[in-house]
Short mmCIF file of C-alpha atoms in Angstrom, two decimals:
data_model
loop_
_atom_site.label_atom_id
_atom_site.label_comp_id
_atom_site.label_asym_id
_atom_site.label_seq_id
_atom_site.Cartn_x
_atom_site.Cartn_y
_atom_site.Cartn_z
CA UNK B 1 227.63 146.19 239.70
CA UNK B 2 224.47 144.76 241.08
CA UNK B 3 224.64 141.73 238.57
CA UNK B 4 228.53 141.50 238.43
CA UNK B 5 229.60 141.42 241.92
CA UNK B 6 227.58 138.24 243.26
CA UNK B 7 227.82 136.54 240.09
CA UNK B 8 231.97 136.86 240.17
CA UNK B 9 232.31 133.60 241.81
CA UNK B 10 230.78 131.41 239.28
CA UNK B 11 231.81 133.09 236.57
CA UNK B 12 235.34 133.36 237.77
CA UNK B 13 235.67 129.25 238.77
CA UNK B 14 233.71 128.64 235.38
CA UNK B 15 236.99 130.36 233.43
CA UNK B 16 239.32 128.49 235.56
CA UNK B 17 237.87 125.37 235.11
CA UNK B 18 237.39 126.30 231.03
CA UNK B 19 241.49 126.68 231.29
CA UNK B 20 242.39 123.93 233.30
CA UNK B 21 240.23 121.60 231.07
CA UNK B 22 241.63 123.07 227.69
CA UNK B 23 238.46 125.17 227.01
CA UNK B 24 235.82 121.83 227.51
CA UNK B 25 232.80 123.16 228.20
CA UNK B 26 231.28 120.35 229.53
CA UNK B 27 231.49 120.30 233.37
CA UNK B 28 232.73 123.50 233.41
CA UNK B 29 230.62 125.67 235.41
CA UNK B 30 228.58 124.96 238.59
CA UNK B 31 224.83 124.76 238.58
CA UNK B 32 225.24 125.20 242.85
CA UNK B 33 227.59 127.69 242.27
CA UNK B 34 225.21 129.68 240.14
CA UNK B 35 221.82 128.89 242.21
CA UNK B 36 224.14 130.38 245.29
CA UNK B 37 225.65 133.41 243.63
CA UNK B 38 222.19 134.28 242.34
CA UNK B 39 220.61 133.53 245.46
CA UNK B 40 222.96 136.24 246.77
CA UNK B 41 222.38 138.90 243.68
CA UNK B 42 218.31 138.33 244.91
CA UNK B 43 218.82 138.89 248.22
CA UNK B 44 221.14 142.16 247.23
CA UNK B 45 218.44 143.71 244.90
CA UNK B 46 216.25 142.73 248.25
CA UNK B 47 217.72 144.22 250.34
CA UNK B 48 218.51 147.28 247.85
CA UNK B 49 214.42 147.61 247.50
CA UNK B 50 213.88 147.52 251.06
CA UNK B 51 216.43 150.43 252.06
CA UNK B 52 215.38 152.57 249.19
CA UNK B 53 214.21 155.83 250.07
CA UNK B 54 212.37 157.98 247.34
CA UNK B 55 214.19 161.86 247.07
CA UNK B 56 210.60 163.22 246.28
CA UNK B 57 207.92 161.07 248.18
CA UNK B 58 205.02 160.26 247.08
CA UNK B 59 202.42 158.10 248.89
CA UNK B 60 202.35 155.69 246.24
CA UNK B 61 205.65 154.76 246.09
CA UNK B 62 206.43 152.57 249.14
CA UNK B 63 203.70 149.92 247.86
CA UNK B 64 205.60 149.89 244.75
CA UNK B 65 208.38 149.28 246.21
CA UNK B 66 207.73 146.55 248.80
CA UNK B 67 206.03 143.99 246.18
CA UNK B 68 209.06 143.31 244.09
CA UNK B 69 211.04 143.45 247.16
CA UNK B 70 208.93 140.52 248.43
CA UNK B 71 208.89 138.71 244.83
CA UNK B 72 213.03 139.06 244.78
CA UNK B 73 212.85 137.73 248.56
CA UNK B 74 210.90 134.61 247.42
CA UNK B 75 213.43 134.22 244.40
CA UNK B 76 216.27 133.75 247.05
CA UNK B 77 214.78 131.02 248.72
CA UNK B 78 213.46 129.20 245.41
CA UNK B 79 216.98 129.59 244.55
CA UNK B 80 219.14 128.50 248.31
CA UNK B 81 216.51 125.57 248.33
CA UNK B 82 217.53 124.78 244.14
CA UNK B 83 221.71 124.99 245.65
CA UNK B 84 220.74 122.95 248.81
CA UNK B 85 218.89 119.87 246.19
CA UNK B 86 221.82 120.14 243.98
CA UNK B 87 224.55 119.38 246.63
CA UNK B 88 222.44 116.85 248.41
CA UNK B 89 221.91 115.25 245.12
CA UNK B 90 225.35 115.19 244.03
CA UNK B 91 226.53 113.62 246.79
CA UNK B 92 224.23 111.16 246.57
CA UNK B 93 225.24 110.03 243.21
CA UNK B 94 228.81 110.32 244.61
CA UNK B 95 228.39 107.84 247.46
CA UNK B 96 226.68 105.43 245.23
CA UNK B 97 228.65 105.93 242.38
CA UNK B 98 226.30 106.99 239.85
CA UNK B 99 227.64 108.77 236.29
CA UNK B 100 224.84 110.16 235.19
CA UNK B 101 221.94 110.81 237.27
CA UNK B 102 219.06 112.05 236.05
CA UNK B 103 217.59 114.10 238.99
CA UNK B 104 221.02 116.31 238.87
CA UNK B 105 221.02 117.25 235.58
CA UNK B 106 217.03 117.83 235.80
CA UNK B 107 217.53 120.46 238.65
CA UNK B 108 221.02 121.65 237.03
CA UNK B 109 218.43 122.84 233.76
CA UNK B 110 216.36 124.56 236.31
CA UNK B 111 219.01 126.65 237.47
CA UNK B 112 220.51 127.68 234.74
CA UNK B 113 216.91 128.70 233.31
CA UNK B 114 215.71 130.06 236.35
CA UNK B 115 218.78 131.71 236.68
CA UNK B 116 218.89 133.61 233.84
CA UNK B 117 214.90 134.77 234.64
CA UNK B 118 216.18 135.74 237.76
CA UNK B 119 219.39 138.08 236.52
CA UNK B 120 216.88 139.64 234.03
CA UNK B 121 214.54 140.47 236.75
CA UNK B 122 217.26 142.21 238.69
CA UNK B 123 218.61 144.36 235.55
CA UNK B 124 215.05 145.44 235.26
CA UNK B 125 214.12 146.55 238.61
CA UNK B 126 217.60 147.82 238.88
CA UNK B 127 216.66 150.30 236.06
CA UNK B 128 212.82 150.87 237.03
CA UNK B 129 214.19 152.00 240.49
CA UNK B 130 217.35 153.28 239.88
CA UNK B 131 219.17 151.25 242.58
CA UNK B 132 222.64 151.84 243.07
CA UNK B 133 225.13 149.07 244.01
CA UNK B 134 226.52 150.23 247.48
CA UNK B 135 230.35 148.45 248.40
CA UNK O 1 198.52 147.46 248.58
CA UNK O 2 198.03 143.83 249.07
CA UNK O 3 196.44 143.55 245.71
CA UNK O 4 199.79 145.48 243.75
CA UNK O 5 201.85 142.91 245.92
CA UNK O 6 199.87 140.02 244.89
CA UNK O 7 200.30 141.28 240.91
CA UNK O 8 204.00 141.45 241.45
CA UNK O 9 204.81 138.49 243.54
CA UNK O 10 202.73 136.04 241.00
CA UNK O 11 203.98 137.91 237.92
CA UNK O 12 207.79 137.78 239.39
CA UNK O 13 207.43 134.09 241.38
CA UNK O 14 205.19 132.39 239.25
CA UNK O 15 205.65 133.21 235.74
CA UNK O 16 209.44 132.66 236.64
CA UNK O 17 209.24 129.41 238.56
CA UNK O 18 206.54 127.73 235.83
CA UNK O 19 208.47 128.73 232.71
CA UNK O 20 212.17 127.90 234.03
CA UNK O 21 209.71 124.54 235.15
CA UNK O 22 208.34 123.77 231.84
CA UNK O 23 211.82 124.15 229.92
CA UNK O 24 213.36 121.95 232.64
CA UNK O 25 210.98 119.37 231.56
CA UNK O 26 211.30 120.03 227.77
CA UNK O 27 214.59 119.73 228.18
CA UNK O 28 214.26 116.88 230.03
CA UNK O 29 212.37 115.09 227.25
CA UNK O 30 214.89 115.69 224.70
CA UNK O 31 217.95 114.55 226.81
CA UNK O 32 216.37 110.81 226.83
CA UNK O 33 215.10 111.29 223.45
CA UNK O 34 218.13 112.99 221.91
CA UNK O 35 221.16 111.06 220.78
CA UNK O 36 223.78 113.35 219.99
CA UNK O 37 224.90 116.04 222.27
CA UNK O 38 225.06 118.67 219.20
CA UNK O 39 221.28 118.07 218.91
CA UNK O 40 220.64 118.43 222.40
CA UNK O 41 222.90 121.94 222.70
CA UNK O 42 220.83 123.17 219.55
CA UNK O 43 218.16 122.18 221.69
CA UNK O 44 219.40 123.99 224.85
CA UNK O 45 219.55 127.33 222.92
CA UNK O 46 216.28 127.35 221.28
CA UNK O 47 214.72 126.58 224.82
CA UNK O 48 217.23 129.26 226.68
CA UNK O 49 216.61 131.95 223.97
CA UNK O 50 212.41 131.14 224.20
CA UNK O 51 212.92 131.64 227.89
CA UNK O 52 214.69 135.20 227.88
CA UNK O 53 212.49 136.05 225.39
CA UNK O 54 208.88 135.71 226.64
CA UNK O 55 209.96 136.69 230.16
CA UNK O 56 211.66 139.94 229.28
CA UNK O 57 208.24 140.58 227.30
CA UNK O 58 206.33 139.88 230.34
CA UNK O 59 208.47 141.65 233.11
CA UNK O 60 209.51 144.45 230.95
CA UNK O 61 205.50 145.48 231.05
CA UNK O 62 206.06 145.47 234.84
CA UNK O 63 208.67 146.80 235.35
CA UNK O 64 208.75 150.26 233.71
CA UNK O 65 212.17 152.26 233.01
CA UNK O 66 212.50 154.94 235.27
CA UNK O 67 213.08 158.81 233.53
CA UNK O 68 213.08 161.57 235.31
CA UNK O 69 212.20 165.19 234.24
CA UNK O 70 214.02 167.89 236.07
CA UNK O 71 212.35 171.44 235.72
CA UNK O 72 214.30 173.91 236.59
CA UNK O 73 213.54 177.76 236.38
CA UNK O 74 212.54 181.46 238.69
CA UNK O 75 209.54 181.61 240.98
CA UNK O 76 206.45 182.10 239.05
CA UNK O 77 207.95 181.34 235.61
CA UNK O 78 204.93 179.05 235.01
CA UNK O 79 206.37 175.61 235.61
CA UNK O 80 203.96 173.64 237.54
CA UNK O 81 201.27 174.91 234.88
CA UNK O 82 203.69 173.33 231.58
CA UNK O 83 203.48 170.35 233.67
CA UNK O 84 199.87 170.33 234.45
CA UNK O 85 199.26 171.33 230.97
CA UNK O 86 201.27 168.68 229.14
CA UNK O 87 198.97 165.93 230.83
CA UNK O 88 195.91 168.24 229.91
CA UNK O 89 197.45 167.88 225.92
CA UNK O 90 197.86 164.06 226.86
CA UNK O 91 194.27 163.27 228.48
CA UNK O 92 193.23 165.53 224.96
CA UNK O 93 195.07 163.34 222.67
CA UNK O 94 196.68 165.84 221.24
CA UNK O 95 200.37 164.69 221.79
CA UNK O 96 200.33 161.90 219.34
CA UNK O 97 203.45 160.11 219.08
CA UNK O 98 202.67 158.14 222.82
CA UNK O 99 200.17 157.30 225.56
CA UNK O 100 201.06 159.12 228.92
CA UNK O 101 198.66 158.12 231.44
CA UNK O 102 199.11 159.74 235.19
CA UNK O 103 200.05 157.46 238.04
CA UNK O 104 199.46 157.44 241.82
CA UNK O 105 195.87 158.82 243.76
CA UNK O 106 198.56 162.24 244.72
CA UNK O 107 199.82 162.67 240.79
CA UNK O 108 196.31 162.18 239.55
CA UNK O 109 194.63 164.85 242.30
CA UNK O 110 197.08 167.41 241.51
CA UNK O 111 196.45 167.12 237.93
CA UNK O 112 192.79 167.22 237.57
CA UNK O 113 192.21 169.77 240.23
CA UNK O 114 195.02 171.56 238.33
CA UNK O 115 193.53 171.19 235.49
CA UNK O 116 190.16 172.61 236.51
CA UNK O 117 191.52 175.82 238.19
CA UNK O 118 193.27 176.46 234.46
CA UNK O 119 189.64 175.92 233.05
CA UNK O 120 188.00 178.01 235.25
CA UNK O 121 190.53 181.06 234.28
CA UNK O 122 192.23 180.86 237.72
CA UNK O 123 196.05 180.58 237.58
CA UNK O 124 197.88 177.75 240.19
CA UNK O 125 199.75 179.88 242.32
CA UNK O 126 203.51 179.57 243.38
CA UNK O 127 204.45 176.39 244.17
CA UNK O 128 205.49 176.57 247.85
CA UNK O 129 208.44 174.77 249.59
CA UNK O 130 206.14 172.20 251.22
CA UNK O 131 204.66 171.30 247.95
CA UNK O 132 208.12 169.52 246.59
CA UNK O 133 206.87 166.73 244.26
CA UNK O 134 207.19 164.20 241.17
CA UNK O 135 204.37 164.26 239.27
CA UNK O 136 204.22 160.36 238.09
CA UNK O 137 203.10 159.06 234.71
CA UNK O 138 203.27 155.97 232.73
CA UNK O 139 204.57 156.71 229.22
CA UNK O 140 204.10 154.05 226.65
CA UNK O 141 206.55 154.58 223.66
CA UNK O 142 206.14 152.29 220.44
CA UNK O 143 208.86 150.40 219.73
CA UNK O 144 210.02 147.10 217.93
CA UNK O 145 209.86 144.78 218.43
CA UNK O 146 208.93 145.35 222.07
CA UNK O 147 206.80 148.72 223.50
CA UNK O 148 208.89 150.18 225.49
CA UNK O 149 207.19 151.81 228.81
CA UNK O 150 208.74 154.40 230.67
CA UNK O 151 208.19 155.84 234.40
CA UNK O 152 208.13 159.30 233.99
CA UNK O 153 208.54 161.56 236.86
CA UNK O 154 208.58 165.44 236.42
CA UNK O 155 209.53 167.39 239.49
CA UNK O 156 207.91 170.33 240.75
CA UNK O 157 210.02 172.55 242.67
CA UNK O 158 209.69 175.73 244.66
CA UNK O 159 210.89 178.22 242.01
CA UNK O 160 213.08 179.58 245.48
CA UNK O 161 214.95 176.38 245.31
CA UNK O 162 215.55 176.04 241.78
CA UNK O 163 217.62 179.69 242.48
CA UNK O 164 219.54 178.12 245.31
CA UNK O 165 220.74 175.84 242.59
CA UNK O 166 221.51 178.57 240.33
CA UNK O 167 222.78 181.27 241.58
CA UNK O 168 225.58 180.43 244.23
CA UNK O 169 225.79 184.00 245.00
CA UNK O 170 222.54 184.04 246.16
CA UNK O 171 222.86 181.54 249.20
CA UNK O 172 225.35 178.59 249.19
CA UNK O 173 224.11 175.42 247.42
CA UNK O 174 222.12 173.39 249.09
CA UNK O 175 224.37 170.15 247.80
CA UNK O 176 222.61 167.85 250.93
CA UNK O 177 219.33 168.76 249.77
CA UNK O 178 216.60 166.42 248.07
CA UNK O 179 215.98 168.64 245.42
CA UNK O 180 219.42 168.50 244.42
CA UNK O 181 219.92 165.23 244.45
CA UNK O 182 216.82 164.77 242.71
CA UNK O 183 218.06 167.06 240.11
CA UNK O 184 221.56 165.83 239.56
CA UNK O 185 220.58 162.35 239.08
CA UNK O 186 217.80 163.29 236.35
CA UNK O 187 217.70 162.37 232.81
CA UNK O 188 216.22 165.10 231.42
CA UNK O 189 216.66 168.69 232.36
CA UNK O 190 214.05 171.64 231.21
CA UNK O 191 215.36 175.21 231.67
CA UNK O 192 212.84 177.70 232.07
CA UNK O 193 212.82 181.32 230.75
CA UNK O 194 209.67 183.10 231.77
CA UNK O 195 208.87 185.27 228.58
CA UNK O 196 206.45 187.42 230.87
CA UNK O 197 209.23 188.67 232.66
CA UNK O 198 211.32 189.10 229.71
CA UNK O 199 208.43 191.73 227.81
CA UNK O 200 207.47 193.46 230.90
CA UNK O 201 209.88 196.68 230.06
CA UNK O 202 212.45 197.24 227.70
CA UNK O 203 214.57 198.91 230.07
CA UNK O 204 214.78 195.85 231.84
CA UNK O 205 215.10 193.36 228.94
CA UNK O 206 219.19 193.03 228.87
CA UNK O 207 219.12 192.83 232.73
CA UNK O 208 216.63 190.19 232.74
CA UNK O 209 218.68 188.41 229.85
CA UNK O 210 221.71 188.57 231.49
CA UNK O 211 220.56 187.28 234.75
CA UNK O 212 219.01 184.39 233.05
CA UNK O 213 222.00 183.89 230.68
CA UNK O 214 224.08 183.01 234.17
CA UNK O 215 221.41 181.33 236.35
CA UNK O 216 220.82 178.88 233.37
CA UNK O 217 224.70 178.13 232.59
CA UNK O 218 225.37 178.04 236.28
CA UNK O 219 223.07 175.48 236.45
CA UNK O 220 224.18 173.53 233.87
CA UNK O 221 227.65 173.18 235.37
CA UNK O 222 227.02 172.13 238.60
CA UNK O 223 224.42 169.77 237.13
CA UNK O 224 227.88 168.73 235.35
CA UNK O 225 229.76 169.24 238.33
CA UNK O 226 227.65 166.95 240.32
CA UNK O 227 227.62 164.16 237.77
CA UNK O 228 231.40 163.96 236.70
CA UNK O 229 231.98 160.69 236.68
CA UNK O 230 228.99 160.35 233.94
CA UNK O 231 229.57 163.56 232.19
CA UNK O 232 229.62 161.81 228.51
CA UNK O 233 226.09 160.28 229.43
CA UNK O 234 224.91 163.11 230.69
CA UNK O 235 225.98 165.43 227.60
CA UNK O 236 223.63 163.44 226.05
CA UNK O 237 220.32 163.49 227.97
CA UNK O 238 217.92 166.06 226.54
CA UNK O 239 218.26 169.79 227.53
CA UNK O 240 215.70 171.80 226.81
CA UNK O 241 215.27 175.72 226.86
CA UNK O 242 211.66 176.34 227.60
CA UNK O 243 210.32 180.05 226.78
CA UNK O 244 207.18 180.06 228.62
CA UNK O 245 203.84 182.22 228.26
CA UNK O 246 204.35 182.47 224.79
CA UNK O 247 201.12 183.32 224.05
CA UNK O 248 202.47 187.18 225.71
CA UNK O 249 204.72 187.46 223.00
CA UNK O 250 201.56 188.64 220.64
CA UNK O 251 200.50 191.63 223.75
CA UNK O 252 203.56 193.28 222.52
CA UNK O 253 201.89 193.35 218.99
CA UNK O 254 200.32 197.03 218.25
CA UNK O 255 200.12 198.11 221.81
CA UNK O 256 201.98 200.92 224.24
CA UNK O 257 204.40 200.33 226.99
CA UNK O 258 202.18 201.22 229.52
CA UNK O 259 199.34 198.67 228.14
CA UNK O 260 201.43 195.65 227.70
CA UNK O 261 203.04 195.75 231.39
CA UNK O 262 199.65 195.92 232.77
CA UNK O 263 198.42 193.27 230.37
CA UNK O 264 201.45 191.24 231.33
CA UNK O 265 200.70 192.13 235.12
CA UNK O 266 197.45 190.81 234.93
CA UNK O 267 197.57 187.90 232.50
CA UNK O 268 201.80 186.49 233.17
CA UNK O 269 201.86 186.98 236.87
CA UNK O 270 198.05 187.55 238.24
CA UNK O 271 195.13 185.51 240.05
CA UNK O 272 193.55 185.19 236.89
CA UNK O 273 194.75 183.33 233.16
CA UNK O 274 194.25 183.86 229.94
CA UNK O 275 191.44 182.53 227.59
CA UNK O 276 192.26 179.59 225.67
CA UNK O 277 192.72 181.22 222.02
CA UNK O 278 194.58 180.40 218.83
CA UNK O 279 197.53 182.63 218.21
CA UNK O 280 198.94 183.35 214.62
CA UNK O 281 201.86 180.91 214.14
CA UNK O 282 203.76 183.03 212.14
CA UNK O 283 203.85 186.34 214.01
CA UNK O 284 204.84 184.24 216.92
CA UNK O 285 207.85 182.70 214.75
CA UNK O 286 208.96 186.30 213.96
CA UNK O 287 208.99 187.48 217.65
CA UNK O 288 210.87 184.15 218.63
CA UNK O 289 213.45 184.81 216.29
CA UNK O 290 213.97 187.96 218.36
CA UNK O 291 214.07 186.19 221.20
CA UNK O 292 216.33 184.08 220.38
CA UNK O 293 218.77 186.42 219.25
CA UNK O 294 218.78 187.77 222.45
CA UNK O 295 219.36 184.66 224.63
CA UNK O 296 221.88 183.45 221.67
CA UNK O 297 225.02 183.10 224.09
CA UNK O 298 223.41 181.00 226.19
CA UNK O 299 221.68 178.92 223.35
CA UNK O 300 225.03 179.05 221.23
CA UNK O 301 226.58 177.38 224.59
CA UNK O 302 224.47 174.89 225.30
CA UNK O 303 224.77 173.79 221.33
CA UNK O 304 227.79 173.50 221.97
CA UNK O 305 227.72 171.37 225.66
CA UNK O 306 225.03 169.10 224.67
CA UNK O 307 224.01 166.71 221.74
CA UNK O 308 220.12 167.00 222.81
CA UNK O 309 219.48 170.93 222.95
CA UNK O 310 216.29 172.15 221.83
CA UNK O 311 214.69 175.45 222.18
CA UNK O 312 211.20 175.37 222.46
CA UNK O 313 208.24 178.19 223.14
CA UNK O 314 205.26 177.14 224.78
CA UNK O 315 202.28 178.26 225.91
CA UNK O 316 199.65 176.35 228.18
CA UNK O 317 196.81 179.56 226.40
CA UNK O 318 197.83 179.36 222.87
CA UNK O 319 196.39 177.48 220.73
CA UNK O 320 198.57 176.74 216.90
CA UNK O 321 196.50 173.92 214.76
CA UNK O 322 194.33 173.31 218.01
CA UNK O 323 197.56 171.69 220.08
CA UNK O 324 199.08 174.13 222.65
CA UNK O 325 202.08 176.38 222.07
CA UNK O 326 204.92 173.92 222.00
CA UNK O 327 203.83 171.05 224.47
CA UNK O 328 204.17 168.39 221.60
CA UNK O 329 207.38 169.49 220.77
CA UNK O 330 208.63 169.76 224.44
CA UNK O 331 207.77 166.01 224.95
CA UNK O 332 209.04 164.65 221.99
CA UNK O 333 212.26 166.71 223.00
CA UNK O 334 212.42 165.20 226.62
CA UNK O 335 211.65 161.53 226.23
CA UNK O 336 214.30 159.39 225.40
CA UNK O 337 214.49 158.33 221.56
#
């Protein structure tokens, strides 16, 4: 639920787009949408860390706890400041009418990579610390 | 602390920001030199694949799986000492099949001072409300391709509140309480059956059996009860029955009534433990069997409720090919395959 839930929106306009476009992969899915919905998914598993409170405490634990919370905390901004280059870049290539621009598709790359990084991260900490998805 | 944060945040930030960096660039590279787009989706997945790969490698050493023990058993049935005693077999060597090594400055005092009361024939005492605790331990399984490194926790309760989760005509359940939350959201459960207070008369043998019999199914179904909306998973976890002070089962050997309750007195529930002896293996086996046929309703039922059962008899005294009674066997039972 952690991973699902913030990732719906991307995934979700992705199929729509796949549909609309007779199953053309190409353009379909959003490198913004993706750096934002992950963005989100860090700042979940962030906040997840932070609030977590150990049944059986041991004095250990809370230092364990609050370094990935700061490393998933500093993977939410790398990630807002990836969505915030993307649409500023876009639109630039939109006002001056530019097909292919190869700053866009650089940063687009990055996402997706760092993306995936980032969604690994947060199954693995999810499961290391047995955080529960809270609606 | 600032050190472990440091460890973390560069092993989470940096690792992930310089590889999803360098395959940006890579795949930078081959979009100007590629010229068809097959080539350059080939290329895409090679890269993406590389990526998953070495980072899951590198975060899956920091990040351990969590796995939690749940003992569960009578006051003074000997469970903090099994614990103790299983990372005694571990510092030893002598449980072969993984590394366990103990984690946090609390886990690690507990353990060695633990330890060193055992050695110096003093036993550890009843573990008191207060003293509610996970004993924390890295466990490093070998796997392929990857190791895979689990973060164990085995928790030490007040034999008192392991009743209140038995026997609801005791007291009502403490559902609200840590300890049974802990419990109900464990992934391995260890029932304990203290074989000192099973010898200690034979007048009181079928009472004690009996008693056991529905403290240790009661338990198992509201550890069911709790976790219904898992209850296939859970079916699964291992569930192990845990005859403790084994090494009592060979008092009983050539000796009168009167003898062995005193022996049993002095060595299953005293101030002082046993000597650290071997034990012959096969009169042991023989007086198990008998055990077992008297506890074989509530073995038969928990064959039948879960696909990891186990029986095992262990002794933190015994000695059998210079391992302890059973502690091998109890850890290869719990930890996940």
């Amino acid at each position: 639920m952690h991973v699902i839930l913030p990732t719906l929106p991307f995934t979700l306009s992705g199929f729509i787009r796949l549909v609309i476009t007779s199953w053309q992969l190409s353009g379909a899915f959003s490198a913004s949408e993706l750096s934002i919905c992950v963005a989100l998914l860090a700042l979940f598993v962030n906040q997840s860390l932070v609030q977590h409170t150990e049944l059986l405490e041991n004095d250990d634990k809370r230092a364990d706890i609050a370094a990935p919370a700061a490393g998933f905390l500093v993977l939410a901004i790398i990630l807002l400041i990836s969505f915030a280059l993307i649409v500023t870049l876009e639109s630039i290539s939109n006002v001056y009418k530019l097909d292919t621009f190869g700053p866009t598709q650089s940063v687009d790359d990055f996402v997706y990579l760092f993306s995936v990084i980032v969604v690994g991260c947060a199954i693995l900490v999810q499961r290391s610390y047995r955080l529960k998805a809270r609606l | 602390m600032s050190s472990k944060l440091g460890t973390h945040v560069s092993q989470m930030v940096v690792v992930a920001t310089a590889v999803a960096v360098m395959a940006t660039i890579l795949l930078t590279f081959f979009r100007i030199e590629s010229t068809t787009p097959t080539t350059l989706t080939i290329i895409n997945l090679i890269v993406l694949g590389a990526v998953v790969l070495l980072t899951t490698a590198i975060f899956m050493r920091q990040t351990p799986i969590s796995y939690r023990v749940a003992i569960v058993g009578f006051p003074s049935s000997g469970k903090t000492t099994l614990i103790v005693s299983l990372f005694g077999e571990a510092f030893d060597r002598r449980i072969s099949s993984f590394r366990m090594i103990p984690k946090g400055a609390t886990t690690i005092d507990r353990i060695n001072s633990g330890l060193a009361r055992l050695q110096m024939g003093r036993a550890l005492g009843p573990t008191q409300d207060q003293d509610l605790f996970a004993f924390r331990a890295d466990v490093r399984i070998t796997r392929f391709p990857l190791p895979v490194i689990y973060k164990v926790e085995f928790g030490d309760f007040a034999g008192s509140a392991s009743q209140l989760f038995s026997q609801e005509d005791v007291m009502p359940l403490p559902h609200g309480s840590d300890f049974f939350k802990w419990i109900a959201d464990s992934d391995a459960i260890v029932l304990v059956v203290d074989l000192g207070r099973y010898l200690m008369s034979l007048e009181t043998r079928k009472q004690y059996v009996v008693k056991m019999t529905t403290a240790l199914r009661a338990t198992w179904q509201h550890f069911l009860d709790v976790n219904e909306d898992r209850r296939g998973r859970v079916r699964r976890h291992p569930l192990v029955l845990a005859f403790t002070k084994a090494d009592l089962l060979e008092i009983v050997k050539d000796e009168d009534p009167a003898s062995v309750q005193s022996k049993i007195t002095k060595w299953g529930f005293g101030v002082e433990v046993p000597k650290v002896h071997e034990v012959d293996s096969q009169y042991l086996s023989k007086e198990g069997v008998s055990v077992m046929n008297d506890f074989s309703e509530l073995i038969r039922y928990f064959e039948g409720e879960s696909g990891r059962f186990k029986v095992v008899f262990t002794s933190s005294f015994a000695l059998s090919n210079e391992k302890r009674l059973g502690l091998d066997e109890l850890m290869a039972a719990l930890l996940p395959k």
